[in-house]
């Protein structure tokens, strides 16, 4: 099977978003263990997940409308990636369930800020003749990097602890943000 031709903007978007998805997926398999470590239980872990989804859902609508009015959308991508990186780094200091809920809301805000922009930029650079295939590649990539992130997260948390994992998650987000920021504005 021949790989789909991807132009430079799509390759950049897929690569930087892969780092974001890997970082987020690293926490997934060990999240409940972390909540227990800070004194929470399964209900509080579930509430944290609910807070994340609620904030992301509400903010995505606003972010999408805002992004339609901004000329340099890639800077919103940078901001969203950076907020997620800061949120993942804040996990380093989470020592209570309330602080966890705040961090969940921050990360959700960062993701909700960048996702509509990411989708708009990705759509802008699609080849109309193979748009479905290129979207399929993006969705497939999400699953593959989530799988890698989940495995890496479990290994890193087991071998080196949660704090090391949180720092690595943050570094991946900041690296993506920096890469996008340093691009010429005409690339995306």
PDB file of C-alpha atoms in Angstrom:
ATOM      1  CA  UNK A   1       0.000   0.000   0.000  1.00  0.00           C
ATOM      2  CA  UNK A   2       1.391   3.354  -1.010  1.00  0.00           C
ATOM      3  CA  UNK A   3       1.493   5.980   1.718  1.00  0.00           C
ATOM      4  CA  UNK A   4      -0.659   9.030   1.172  1.00  0.00           C
ATOM      5  CA  UNK A   5       1.110  12.092  -0.107  1.00  0.00           C
ATOM      6  CA  UNK A   6       1.134  14.725   2.599  1.00  0.00           C
ATOM      7  CA  UNK A   7       2.178  18.294   2.019  1.00  0.00           C
ATOM      8  CA  UNK A   8       4.515  20.017   4.456  1.00  0.00           C
ATOM      9  CA  UNK A   9       1.784  21.743   6.530  1.00  0.00           C
ATOM     10  CA  UNK A  10      -0.057  18.445   7.073  1.00  0.00           C
ATOM     11  CA  UNK A  11       3.166  16.679   8.076  1.00  0.00           C
ATOM     12  CA  UNK A  12       3.944  19.452  10.563  1.00  0.00           C
ATOM     13  CA  UNK A  13       0.436  19.415  12.010  1.00  0.00           C
ATOM     14  CA  UNK A  14       0.423  15.628  12.349  1.00  0.00           C
ATOM     15  CA  UNK A  15       3.869  15.531  13.949  1.00  0.00           C
ATOM     16  CA  UNK A  16       3.274  18.291  16.489  1.00  0.00           C
ATOM     17  CA  UNK A  17      -0.178  16.984  17.349  1.00  0.00           C
ATOM     18  CA  UNK A  18       1.252  13.481  17.776  1.00  0.00           C
ATOM     19  CA  UNK A  19       3.494  14.806  20.535  1.00  0.00           C
ATOM     20  CA  UNK A  20       0.483  16.412  22.223  1.00  0.00           C
ATOM     21  CA  UNK A  21      -1.577  13.225  21.950  1.00  0.00           C
ATOM     22  CA  UNK A  22       1.271  11.066  23.268  1.00  0.00           C
ATOM     23  CA  UNK A  23       1.693  13.348  26.263  1.00  0.00           C
ATOM     24  CA  UNK A  24      -2.020  13.296  27.097  1.00  0.00           C
ATOM     25  CA  UNK A  25      -2.203   9.526  26.639  1.00  0.00           C
ATOM     26  CA  UNK A  26       0.683   8.928  29.030  1.00  0.00           C
ATOM     27  CA  UNK A  27      -1.569   9.808  31.954  1.00  0.00           C
ATOM     28  CA  UNK A  28      -4.591   7.747  30.925  1.00  0.00           C
ATOM     29  CA  UNK A  29      -3.592   4.302  32.247  1.00  0.00           C
ATOM     30  CA  UNK A  30      -2.271   5.615  35.561  1.00  0.00           C
ATOM     31  CA  UNK A  31      -4.667   8.502  36.237  1.00  0.00           C
ATOM     32  CA  UNK A  32      -6.761   6.686  38.872  1.00  0.00           C
ATOM     33  CA  UNK A  33      -3.591   5.545  40.650  1.00  0.00           C
ATOM     34  CA  UNK A  34      -2.382   9.133  40.766  1.00  0.00           C
ATOM     35  CA  UNK A  35      -5.712  10.336  42.150  1.00  0.00           C
ATOM     36  CA  UNK A  36      -5.484   7.671  44.854  1.00  0.00           C
ATOM     37  CA  UNK A  37      -1.913   8.745  45.635  1.00  0.00           C
ATOM     38  CA  UNK A  38      -3.051  12.307  46.375  1.00  0.00           C
ATOM     39  CA  UNK A  39      -5.857  11.084  48.640  1.00  0.00           C
ATOM     40  CA  UNK A  40      -8.696  10.792  46.160  1.00  0.00           C
ATOM     41  CA  UNK A  41     -10.861   7.877  45.169  1.00  0.00           C
ATOM     42  CA  UNK A  42     -12.538   6.577  42.020  1.00  0.00           C
ATOM     43  CA  UNK A  43     -15.460   8.967  42.330  1.00  0.00           C
ATOM     44  CA  UNK A  44     -13.099  11.938  42.507  1.00  0.00           C
ATOM     45  CA  UNK A  45     -11.119  10.570  39.568  1.00  0.00           C
ATOM     46  CA  UNK A  46     -14.402  10.377  37.660  1.00  0.00           C
ATOM     47  CA  UNK A  47     -15.371  13.906  38.670  1.00  0.00           C
ATOM     48  CA  UNK A  48     -11.974  15.122  37.453  1.00  0.00           C
ATOM     49  CA  UNK A  49     -12.615  13.498  34.092  1.00  0.00           C
ATOM     50  CA  UNK A  50     -16.062  15.059  34.006  1.00  0.00           C
ATOM     51  CA  UNK A  51     -14.680  18.518  34.780  1.00  0.00           C
ATOM     52  CA  UNK A  52     -12.183  18.100  31.958  1.00  0.00           C
ATOM     53  CA  UNK A  53     -14.866  17.132  29.430  1.00  0.00           C
ATOM     54  CA  UNK A  54     -17.289  19.833  30.553  1.00  0.00           C
ATOM     55  CA  UNK A  55     -14.716  22.638  30.380  1.00  0.00           C
ATOM     56  CA  UNK A  56     -13.378  21.390  27.034  1.00  0.00           C
ATOM     57  CA  UNK A  57     -16.867  21.105  25.585  1.00  0.00           C
ATOM     58  CA  UNK A  58     -17.930  24.584  26.633  1.00  0.00           C
ATOM     59  CA  UNK A  59     -14.660  26.239  25.681  1.00  0.00           C
ATOM     60  CA  UNK A  60     -14.390  24.613  22.252  1.00  0.00           C
ATOM     61  CA  UNK A  61     -17.472  26.454  21.028  1.00  0.00           C
ATOM     62  CA  UNK A  62     -16.067  29.803  22.114  1.00  0.00           C
ATOM     63  CA  UNK A  63     -12.599  28.991  20.827  1.00  0.00           C
ATOM     64  CA  UNK A  64     -13.909  28.031  17.411  1.00  0.00           C
ATOM     65  CA  UNK A  65     -15.735  31.330  17.055  1.00  0.00           C
ATOM     66  CA  UNK A  66     -12.717  33.279  18.305  1.00  0.00           C
ATOM     67  CA  UNK A  67     -10.349  31.499  15.915  1.00  0.00           C
ATOM     68  CA  UNK A  68     -12.495  32.527  12.950  1.00  0.00           C
ATOM     69  CA  UNK A  69     -11.636  36.146  13.733  1.00  0.00           C
ATOM     70  CA  UNK A  70      -7.879  35.741  14.248  1.00  0.00           C
ATOM     71  CA  UNK A  71      -5.497  36.182  11.331  1.00  0.00           C
ATOM     72  CA  UNK A  72      -2.585  34.056  12.592  1.00  0.00           C
ATOM     73  CA  UNK A  73      -4.363  30.938  13.818  1.00  0.00           C
ATOM     74  CA  UNK A  74      -1.113  29.082  14.353  1.00  0.00           C
ATOM     75  CA  UNK A  75      -0.475  31.344  17.351  1.00  0.00           C
ATOM     76  CA  UNK A  76      -3.666  30.004  18.946  1.00  0.00           C
ATOM     77  CA  UNK A  77      -2.269  26.524  18.335  1.00  0.00           C
ATOM     78  CA  UNK A  78       0.937  27.593  20.113  1.00  0.00           C
ATOM     79  CA  UNK A  79      -1.059  29.011  23.018  1.00  0.00           C
ATOM     80  CA  UNK A  80      -3.208  25.885  23.386  1.00  0.00           C
ATOM     81  CA  UNK A  81      -0.179  23.568  23.283  1.00  0.00           C
ATOM     82  CA  UNK A  82       1.593  25.795  25.839  1.00  0.00           C
ATOM     83  CA  UNK A  83      -1.367  25.860  28.204  1.00  0.00           C
ATOM     84  CA  UNK A  84      -1.551  22.078  28.048  1.00  0.00           C
ATOM     85  CA  UNK A  85       2.184  21.883  28.748  1.00  0.00           C
ATOM     86  CA  UNK A  86       1.796  24.194  31.737  1.00  0.00           C
ATOM     87  CA  UNK A  87      -1.126  22.122  32.969  1.00  0.00           C
ATOM     88  CA  UNK A  88       0.823  18.883  32.697  1.00  0.00           C
ATOM     89  CA  UNK A  89       3.703  20.514  34.566  1.00  0.00           C
ATOM     90  CA  UNK A  90       1.288  21.639  37.297  1.00  0.00           C
ATOM     91  CA  UNK A  91       0.502  17.961  37.959  1.00  0.00           C
ATOM     92  CA  UNK A  92       3.999  17.880  39.436  1.00  0.00           C
ATOM     93  CA  UNK A  93       2.691  19.875  42.412  1.00  0.00           C
ATOM     94  CA  UNK A  94      -0.823  18.465  42.688  1.00  0.00           C
ATOM     95  CA  UNK A  95      -1.325  17.343  46.270  1.00  0.00           C
ATOM     96  CA  UNK A  96      -5.093  17.584  46.682  1.00  0.00           C
ATOM     97  CA  UNK A  97      -8.208  16.695  44.754  1.00  0.00           C
ATOM     98  CA  UNK A  98      -9.237  20.366  44.480  1.00  0.00           C
ATOM     99  CA  UNK A  99      -5.880  21.264  42.920  1.00  0.00           C
ATOM    100  CA  UNK A 100      -6.313  18.281  40.590  1.00  0.00           C
ATOM    101  CA  UNK A 101      -9.696  19.624  39.449  1.00  0.00           C
ATOM    102  CA  UNK A 102      -8.137  23.029  38.725  1.00  0.00           C
ATOM    103  CA  UNK A 103      -5.350  21.425  36.697  1.00  0.00           C
ATOM    104  CA  UNK A 104      -7.873  19.326  34.777  1.00  0.00           C
ATOM    105  CA  UNK A 105      -9.752  22.519  33.892  1.00  0.00           C
ATOM    106  CA  UNK A 106      -6.536  24.241  32.728  1.00  0.00           C
ATOM    107  CA  UNK A 107      -5.577  21.333  30.474  1.00  0.00           C
ATOM    108  CA  UNK A 108      -9.120  21.139  29.101  1.00  0.00           C
ATOM    109  CA  UNK A 109      -9.011  24.860  28.309  1.00  0.00           C
ATOM    110  CA  UNK A 110      -5.706  24.422  26.453  1.00  0.00           C
ATOM    111  CA  UNK A 111      -7.018  21.524  24.411  1.00  0.00           C
ATOM    112  CA  UNK A 112     -10.291  23.276  23.641  1.00  0.00           C
ATOM    113  CA  UNK A 113      -8.371  26.346  22.550  1.00  0.00           C
ATOM    114  CA  UNK A 114      -6.209  24.526  20.017  1.00  0.00           C
ATOM    115  CA  UNK A 115      -8.515  21.832  18.609  1.00  0.00           C
ATOM    116  CA  UNK A 116     -10.802  24.007  16.427  1.00  0.00           C
ATOM    117  CA  UNK A 117      -7.742  25.807  15.064  1.00  0.00           C
ATOM    118  CA  UNK A 118      -5.955  22.539  14.415  1.00  0.00           C
ATOM    119  CA  UNK A 119      -8.951  21.188  12.529  1.00  0.00           C
ATOM    120  CA  UNK A 120      -9.315  24.397  10.513  1.00  0.00           C
ATOM    121  CA  UNK A 121      -5.624  24.429   9.577  1.00  0.00           C
ATOM    122  CA  UNK A 122      -5.645  20.737   8.736  1.00  0.00           C
ATOM    123  CA  UNK A 123      -8.724  21.186   6.538  1.00  0.00           C
ATOM    124  CA  UNK A 124      -7.164  24.188   4.810  1.00  0.00           C
ATOM    125  CA  UNK A 125      -4.208  22.097   3.616  1.00  0.00           C
ATOM    126  CA  UNK A 126      -6.075  18.960   2.516  1.00  0.00           C
ATOM    127  CA  UNK A 127      -5.919  17.705  -1.043  1.00  0.00           C
ATOM    128  CA  UNK A 128      -9.593  17.760  -2.048  1.00  0.00           C
ATOM    129  CA  UNK A 129      -9.186  14.597  -4.132  1.00  0.00           C
ATOM    130  CA  UNK A 130      -8.020  12.529  -1.160  1.00  0.00           C
ATOM    131  CA  UNK A 131      -9.417  14.507   1.779  1.00  0.00           C
ATOM    132  CA  UNK A 132     -11.150  11.468   3.274  1.00  0.00           C
ATOM    133  CA  UNK A 133      -7.938   9.474   3.165  1.00  0.00           C
ATOM    134  CA  UNK A 134      -5.966  12.318   4.704  1.00  0.00           C
ATOM    135  CA  UNK A 135      -8.521  12.682   7.505  1.00  0.00           C
ATOM    136  CA  UNK A 136      -8.373   8.915   7.949  1.00  0.00           C
ATOM    137  CA  UNK A 137      -4.607   9.144   8.314  1.00  0.00           C
ATOM    138  CA  UNK A 138      -4.984  11.824  10.967  1.00  0.00           C
ATOM    139  CA  UNK A 139      -7.501   9.767  12.930  1.00  0.00           C
ATOM    140  CA  UNK A 140      -5.403   6.619  12.588  1.00  0.00           C
ATOM    141  CA  UNK A 141      -2.334   8.504  13.799  1.00  0.00           C
ATOM    142  CA  UNK A 142      -4.298   9.557  16.885  1.00  0.00           C
ATOM    143  CA  UNK A 143      -4.978   5.939  17.815  1.00  0.00           C
ATOM    144  CA  UNK A 144      -1.394   4.835  17.211  1.00  0.00           C
ATOM    145  CA  UNK A 145       0.134   7.620  19.290  1.00  0.00           C
ATOM    146  CA  UNK A 146      -2.447   7.147  22.048  1.00  0.00           C
ATOM    147  CA  UNK A 147      -1.413   3.492  22.191  1.00  0.00           C
ATOM    148  CA  UNK A 148       2.254   4.462  22.416  1.00  0.00           C
ATOM    149  CA  UNK A 149       1.547   7.137  25.005  1.00  0.00           C
ATOM    150  CA  UNK A 150      -0.443   4.758  27.187  1.00  0.00           C
ATOM    151  CA  UNK A 151       2.350   2.177  27.135  1.00  0.00           C
ATOM    152  CA  UNK A 152       5.099   4.768  27.698  1.00  0.00           C
ATOM    153  CA  UNK A 153       3.113   6.401  30.491  1.00  0.00           C
ATOM    154  CA  UNK A 154       2.733   3.140  32.382  1.00  0.00           C
ATOM    155  CA  UNK A 155       6.400   2.269  31.944  1.00  0.00           C
ATOM    156  CA  UNK A 156       7.685   5.732  32.889  1.00  0.00           C
ATOM    157  CA  UNK A 157       5.403   6.063  35.925  1.00  0.00           C
ATOM    158  CA  UNK A 158       6.421   2.585  37.100  1.00  0.00           C
ATOM    159  CA  UNK A 159      10.161   2.999  36.582  1.00  0.00           C
ATOM    160  CA  UNK A 160      10.671   6.688  37.354  1.00  0.00           C
ATOM    161  CA  UNK A 161       7.529   7.928  39.099  1.00  0.00           C
ATOM    162  CA  UNK A 162       4.711  10.300  38.303  1.00  0.00           C
ATOM    163  CA  UNK A 163       6.821  13.463  38.508  1.00  0.00           C
ATOM    164  CA  UNK A 164       9.175  12.320  35.745  1.00  0.00           C
ATOM    165  CA  UNK A 165       6.193  11.452  33.583  1.00  0.00           C
ATOM    166  CA  UNK A 166       4.590  14.868  34.180  1.00  0.00           C
ATOM    167  CA  UNK A 167       7.773  16.689  33.237  1.00  0.00           C
ATOM    168  CA  UNK A 168       8.115  14.630  30.059  1.00  0.00           C
ATOM    169  CA  UNK A 169       4.470  15.264  29.139  1.00  0.00           C
ATOM    170  CA  UNK A 170       5.056  18.968  29.578  1.00  0.00           C
ATOM    171  CA  UNK A 171       8.264  18.961  27.532  1.00  0.00           C
ATOM    172  CA  UNK A 172       6.476  17.298  24.604  1.00  0.00           C
ATOM    173  CA  UNK A 173       3.786  19.991  24.630  1.00  0.00           C
ATOM    174  CA  UNK A 174       6.246  22.859  24.894  1.00  0.00           C
ATOM    175  CA  UNK A 175       8.381  21.343  22.117  1.00  0.00           C
ATOM    176  CA  UNK A 176       5.333  21.257  19.830  1.00  0.00           C
ATOM    177  CA  UNK A 177       4.429  24.828  20.720  1.00  0.00           C
ATOM    178  CA  UNK A 178       7.963  26.067  20.128  1.00  0.00           C
ATOM    179  CA  UNK A 179       8.215  24.278  16.794  1.00  0.00           C
ATOM    180  CA  UNK A 180       4.973  25.844  15.540  1.00  0.00           C
ATOM    181  CA  UNK A 181       5.947  29.262  16.918  1.00  0.00           C
ATOM    182  CA  UNK A 182       9.280  29.256  15.092  1.00  0.00           C
ATOM    183  CA  UNK A 183       7.693  28.441  11.720  1.00  0.00           C
ATOM    184  CA  UNK A 184       7.310  31.162   9.154  1.00  0.00           C
ATOM    185  CA  UNK A 185       3.735  32.412   9.336  1.00  0.00           C
ATOM    186  CA  UNK A 186       3.224  31.429   5.684  1.00  0.00           C
ATOM    187  CA  UNK A 187       3.782  27.705   6.322  1.00  0.00           C
ATOM    188  CA  UNK A 188       0.475  27.003   8.047  1.00  0.00           C
TER     189      UNK A 188
END
